[in-house]
């Protein structure tokens, strides 16, 4: 058995490690090119590359997997099976046709819901009560292939994208280990997806991160959790970016101050910054003012003046 593994972020690392721990013959790892990262734009390898090199595996980093050279490089490896997990590019048919056992993908959602590049974040943002991992045969479309196995996990109010990425990456690796023997023996049973039930999870953009205070407190609470600890949700204060990393929906007086406009600060004290939303109040717990590090809202209030009645999201340039 010759396996080529394709993946890029931390989510994919446990699946790669599982293959090696179970002594599968991983002949090469394919990942995205190194990218500039941080304020200094330091060229940084993806986590899967770092893991692969630590195990002494050959690494390929084509800029475009659809290029003839990239496909030819994979064909030269003569893989029996290609395993992908959050690789980040759609694979062309010419590549899908190479391995005799096909290509399988470890996808972080309960397909056919949340096809696309940001299924974990959007599951939380949309307030789903659960999500999971689907192992599927890859097809030409976007996460449209037949499903082989599934595992479901709950999403709690304490979960963020960060915690769910970790939980799902481990669950996906375990499911991969359970599923591979049947795939290799030819005994794996797969079922087509019900396309009429499909929903999509496109990659997040800047507008997805902007807080709309006319939405309900619960919706904003889910948005903040879904964007943490990656990009973070943001609003504006005095025309400058004001990020929110952690918040809560208070049990007491959930309706807030219905006389206040959405985005209005209705209390600022040791409990945090309470803001009126379109439905209910939201308490900001961990914030990041422009030019500063993330900090407890209560600590920031000790040295900052934030008067009741101040409007967040005031339309200033952000």
Coordinates of C-alpha atoms in Angstrom, one line a residue:
X1 CA 0.0 0.0 0.0
X2 CA 1.4 3.3 -1.1
X3 CA -0.4 6.3 0.4
X4 CA 0.0 10.0 -0.5
X5 CA -1.3 12.3 2.3
X6 CA -2.6 15.8 1.4
X7 CA -3.3 18.4 4.1
X8 CA -2.3 21.8 5.3
X9 CA -3.5 23.2 8.8
X10 CA -3.3 21.8 12.3
X11 CA -6.7 20.0 11.7
X12 CA -4.9 17.6 9.3
X13 CA -1.9 16.7 11.5
X14 CA -3.6 14.0 13.7
X15 CA -4.8 12.2 10.6
X16 CA -1.2 12.1 9.2
X17 CA 0.1 10.9 12.6
X18 CA -2.6 8.2 12.7
X19 CA -1.4 6.8 9.4
X20 CA 2.2 6.6 10.6
X21 CA 1.3 5.2 14.0
X22 CA -0.7 2.4 12.3
X23 CA 2.3 1.8 10.1
X24 CA 0.8 2.7 6.8
X25 CA 3.2 3.4 4.0
X26 CA 3.0 7.2 3.5
X27 CA 5.3 7.8 0.5
X28 CA 4.9 11.6 0.4
X29 CA 3.0 14.5 1.9
X30 CA 1.5 17.3 -0.3
X31 CA 0.7 20.6 1.4
X32 CA 0.2 24.3 0.5
X33 CA 3.3 26.5 -0.1
X34 CA 4.9 28.4 2.8
X35 CA 3.0 31.7 3.3
X36 CA 4.0 35.0 5.0
X37 CA 2.6 35.2 8.5
X38 CA 2.3 37.8 11.3
X39 CA 3.1 41.5 11.2
X40 CA 6.6 40.9 10.0
X41 CA 5.3 38.7 7.1
X42 CA 7.7 35.9 8.0
X43 CA 7.6 33.0 5.5
X44 CA 6.1 30.2 7.6
X45 CA 5.6 26.5 6.7
X46 CA 2.1 25.0 7.2
X47 CA 1.7 22.7 10.2
X48 CA 1.4 19.6 8.1
X49 CA 4.8 20.3 6.5
X50 CA 6.4 20.7 9.9
X51 CA 4.9 17.4 11.0
X52 CA 5.9 15.6 7.8
X53 CA 9.5 16.8 8.0
X54 CA 9.7 15.7 11.6
X55 CA 8.9 12.2 10.5
X56 CA 11.4 12.4 7.6
X57 CA 8.7 12.3 4.9
X58 CA 9.1 13.8 1.4
X59 CA 7.1 17.0 1.0
X60 CA 5.6 18.5 -2.1
X61 CA 4.2 22.1 -2.2
X62 CA 2.7 22.9 -5.6
X63 CA 1.2 26.3 -6.0
X64 CA -1.6 24.9 -8.1
X65 CA -2.7 21.3 -7.8
X66 CA -4.5 21.6 -11.1
X67 CA -1.2 22.2 -13.0
X68 CA 0.1 19.4 -15.2
X69 CA 3.4 19.3 -13.4
X70 CA 1.7 18.9 -10.0
X71 CA -0.4 16.0 -11.3
X72 CA 2.6 14.4 -12.9
X73 CA 4.6 14.6 -9.7
X74 CA 1.8 12.7 -7.9
X75 CA 1.5 10.1 -10.6
X76 CA 5.2 9.4 -10.4
X77 CA 4.6 8.3 -6.7
X78 CA 2.2 5.6 -7.9
X79 CA -0.1 5.9 -4.9
X80 CA -2.7 3.2 -4.3
X81 CA -4.7 5.7 -2.2
X82 CA -4.7 9.4 -1.6
X83 CA -5.9 10.6 1.8
X84 CA -6.8 14.3 2.2
X85 CA -7.7 16.5 5.2
X86 CA -8.2 20.2 4.8
X87 CA -5.8 20.4 2.0
X88 CA -7.3 23.7 0.7
X89 CA -7.6 23.1 -3.1
X90 CA -10.1 21.3 -5.2
X91 CA -8.4 18.3 -6.9
X92 CA -8.7 17.9 -10.6
X93 CA -10.2 14.7 -12.2
X94 CA -6.7 13.8 -13.6
X95 CA -5.5 13.5 -10.0
X96 CA -8.5 11.8 -8.7
X97 CA -8.1 9.0 -11.3
X98 CA -4.5 8.2 -10.3
X99 CA -4.9 5.9 -7.2
X100 CA -6.5 2.5 -7.8
X101 CA -8.4 2.8 -4.5
X102 CA -9.5 6.4 -5.1
X103 CA -9.1 9.5 -3.0
X104 CA -10.8 9.9 0.4
X105 CA -11.3 13.1 2.4
X106 CA -11.6 13.8 6.1
X107 CA -14.2 16.6 6.1
X108 CA -15.1 18.6 9.2
X109 CA -18.9 18.5 9.0
X110 CA -21.9 16.3 8.8
X111 CA -22.3 16.2 5.0
X112 CA -24.1 17.2 3.0
X113 CA -24.4 20.1 5.4
X114 CA -21.5 22.6 5.3
X115 CA -19.7 21.7 2.2
X116 CA -16.7 24.1 1.6
X117 CA -13.7 25.6 3.3
X118 CA -15.1 26.9 6.7
X119 CA -17.5 24.2 7.9
X120 CA -16.4 24.3 11.6
X121 CA -16.6 28.1 11.9
X122 CA -19.9 28.4 10.2
X123 CA -21.5 25.6 12.2
X124 CA -20.8 27.6 15.3
X125 CA -21.7 30.9 13.8
X126 CA -25.0 29.5 12.7
X127 CA -25.8 28.1 16.2
X128 CA -25.7 24.4 15.4
X129 CA -26.1 22.1 18.3
X130 CA -23.7 19.5 16.8
X131 CA -21.3 18.9 14.0
X132 CA -19.0 16.1 13.1
X133 CA -16.6 14.5 10.6
X134 CA -17.5 12.7 7.4
X135 CA -15.0 10.5 5.5
X136 CA -16.0 10.5 1.9
X137 CA -14.7 9.5 -1.6
X138 CA -13.7 12.6 -3.4
X139 CA -15.4 13.7 -6.6
X140 CA -14.9 16.6 -9.0
X141 CA -17.4 18.8 -7.1
X142 CA -17.0 20.7 -3.9
X143 CA -17.3 18.0 -1.2
X144 CA -19.9 16.1 -3.2
X145 CA -18.5 12.6 -3.1
X146 CA -20.2 9.5 -1.6
X147 CA -20.0 9.2 2.2
X148 CA -18.2 6.2 3.8
X149 CA -18.4 6.9 7.5
X150 CA -19.5 9.6 10.0
X151 CA -19.0 10.6 13.6
X152 CA -21.1 13.3 15.3
X153 CA -20.0 15.6 18.2
X154 CA -22.0 18.1 20.3
X155 CA -21.2 21.8 20.2
X156 CA -21.6 23.4 23.6
X157 CA -21.8 27.1 24.6
X158 CA -18.2 26.8 25.9
X159 CA -16.9 25.7 22.5
X160 CA -15.1 28.0 20.0
X161 CA -13.8 27.2 16.6
X162 CA -10.5 26.5 18.3
X163 CA -11.9 23.9 20.7
X164 CA -14.0 22.3 17.9
X165 CA -11.0 22.2 15.5
X166 CA -9.1 20.2 18.1
X167 CA -12.0 17.9 18.9
X168 CA -12.9 17.2 15.3
X169 CA -9.3 16.7 14.2
X170 CA -8.8 14.0 16.8
X171 CA -12.2 12.5 16.0
X172 CA -11.5 12.5 12.3
X173 CA -8.2 10.8 12.8
X174 CA -9.8 8.1 14.9
X175 CA -12.6 7.6 12.3
X176 CA -9.9 7.4 9.6
X177 CA -8.2 4.6 11.4
X178 CA -11.5 2.7 11.8
X179 CA -12.5 3.2 8.1
X180 CA -9.2 2.5 6.3
X181 CA -9.2 -1.3 6.6
X182 CA -12.5 -1.6 4.8
X183 CA -11.4 0.8 2.1
X184 CA -8.2 -1.2 1.5
X185 CA -10.0 -4.5 1.5
X186 CA -12.6 -3.2 -0.9
X187 CA -15.4 -3.9 1.6
X188 CA -16.2 -0.2 2.4
X189 CA -19.8 0.7 1.8
X190 CA -20.6 4.2 0.7
X191 CA -23.8 6.2 0.2
X192 CA -24.5 9.1 -2.1
X193 CA -25.1 12.5 -0.6
X194 CA -28.6 14.0 -0.8
X195 CA -27.8 17.1 -2.8
X196 CA -31.1 18.7 -2.0
X197 CA -30.1 18.9 1.7
X198 CA -26.7 20.4 0.9
X199 CA -25.6 23.7 2.6
X200 CA -22.4 25.6 2.0
X201 CA -19.6 27.0 4.2
X202 CA -17.5 29.3 2.1
X203 CA -14.3 30.7 3.5
X204 CA -14.8 33.7 5.8
X205 CA -14.2 37.2 4.7
X206 CA -13.9 40.6 6.5
X207 CA -17.6 41.2 6.5
X208 CA -18.2 37.9 8.3
X209 CA -16.1 39.3 11.1
X210 CA -18.0 42.6 11.5
X211 CA -20.5 42.6 14.3
X212 CA -24.0 43.7 13.3
X213 CA -25.5 45.0 16.6
X214 CA -29.1 44.8 15.2
X215 CA -28.8 41.0 15.4
X216 CA -29.8 39.2 18.6
X217 CA -27.4 38.7 21.5
X218 CA -27.4 35.0 20.9
X219 CA -26.5 35.4 17.2
X220 CA -23.5 37.7 18.1
X221 CA -22.4 35.4 20.9
X222 CA -22.3 32.5 18.3
X223 CA -20.4 34.8 15.8
X224 CA -17.7 35.6 18.4
X225 CA -17.2 32.0 19.3
X226 CA -17.1 31.0 15.7
X227 CA -14.3 33.4 14.9
X228 CA -12.2 32.7 18.0
X229 CA -9.2 32.3 18.2
X230 CA -8.6 32.9 14.5
X231 CA -9.6 36.3 13.1
X232 CA -11.9 37.5 15.8
X233 CA -15.1 39.4 15.6
X234 CA -14.9 43.2 15.5
X235 CA -16.8 46.4 15.8
X236 CA -15.7 50.0 16.0
X237 CA -15.2 52.5 18.9
X238 CA -14.5 56.1 18.1
X239 CA -13.8 55.1 14.5
X240 CA -11.2 52.5 15.3
X241 CA -11.3 48.7 15.3
X242 CA -12.5 47.2 18.5
X243 CA -12.3 43.4 18.6
X244 CA -14.4 41.1 20.8
X245 CA -12.8 37.7 21.6
X246 CA -15.1 36.5 24.4
X247 CA -18.6 37.4 25.5
X248 CA -21.7 36.0 27.2
X249 CA -25.5 36.3 27.1
X250 CA -26.6 37.3 30.6
X251 CA -29.3 35.2 32.2
X252 CA -30.6 38.1 34.2
X253 CA -32.5 40.8 32.3
X254 CA -31.8 39.2 28.9
X255 CA -33.9 41.8 27.2
X256 CA -31.4 44.5 28.1
X257 CA -32.5 48.1 27.8
X258 CA -35.1 48.1 25.1
X259 CA -35.0 51.9 25.0
X260 CA -31.4 51.9 23.9
X261 CA -30.4 51.5 20.2
X262 CA -28.5 48.4 19.2
X263 CA -24.7 48.8 19.9
X264 CA -25.3 51.1 22.9
X265 CA -23.2 50.5 26.0
X266 CA -25.8 50.2 28.8
X267 CA -23.3 49.2 31.6
X268 CA -19.5 49.1 32.0
X269 CA -18.2 47.6 35.3
X270 CA -16.3 44.7 36.8
X271 CA -18.6 42.3 35.1
X272 CA -17.6 43.6 31.6
X273 CA -19.2 45.8 29.0
X274 CA -22.9 45.3 28.6
X275 CA -24.1 46.2 25.1
X276 CA -27.7 46.4 23.8
X277 CA -28.3 44.3 20.7
X278 CA -31.3 43.9 18.5
X279 CA -32.7 41.4 20.9
X280 CA -31.3 41.2 24.4
X281 CA -28.0 42.4 26.0
X282 CA -24.5 41.0 25.4
X283 CA -21.7 41.2 27.9
X284 CA -18.2 41.7 26.4
X285 CA -15.6 39.8 28.5
X286 CA -12.4 39.8 26.5
X287 CA -11.7 42.7 24.1
X288 CA -8.9 44.1 22.1
X289 CA -8.9 47.9 21.5
X290 CA -7.0 49.2 18.4
X291 CA -3.2 49.0 18.9
X292 CA -3.4 46.9 22.1
X293 CA -3.3 43.3 23.1
X294 CA -6.4 41.2 23.9
X295 CA -7.4 41.8 27.6
X296 CA -10.2 41.4 30.1
X297 CA -12.8 44.1 29.5
X298 CA -12.8 44.8 33.3
X299 CA -9.1 45.4 33.3
X300 CA -9.3 47.7 30.3
X301 CA -12.1 49.7 32.0
X302 CA -9.8 50.6 34.9
X303 CA -7.7 52.8 32.6
X304 CA -10.2 53.7 29.9
X305 CA -13.3 55.9 30.0
X306 CA -16.3 54.2 28.5
X307 CA -19.4 56.0 29.4
X308 CA -22.9 54.5 29.4
X309 CA -24.6 55.6 26.2
X310 CA -21.5 55.2 24.0
X311 CA -22.2 53.6 20.7
X312 CA -20.2 50.7 19.3
X313 CA -20.2 50.2 15.5
X314 CA -20.6 53.9 15.0
X315 CA -19.9 53.8 11.3
X316 CA -16.3 55.1 11.6
X317 CA -13.6 53.8 9.3
X318 CA -12.5 50.3 10.2

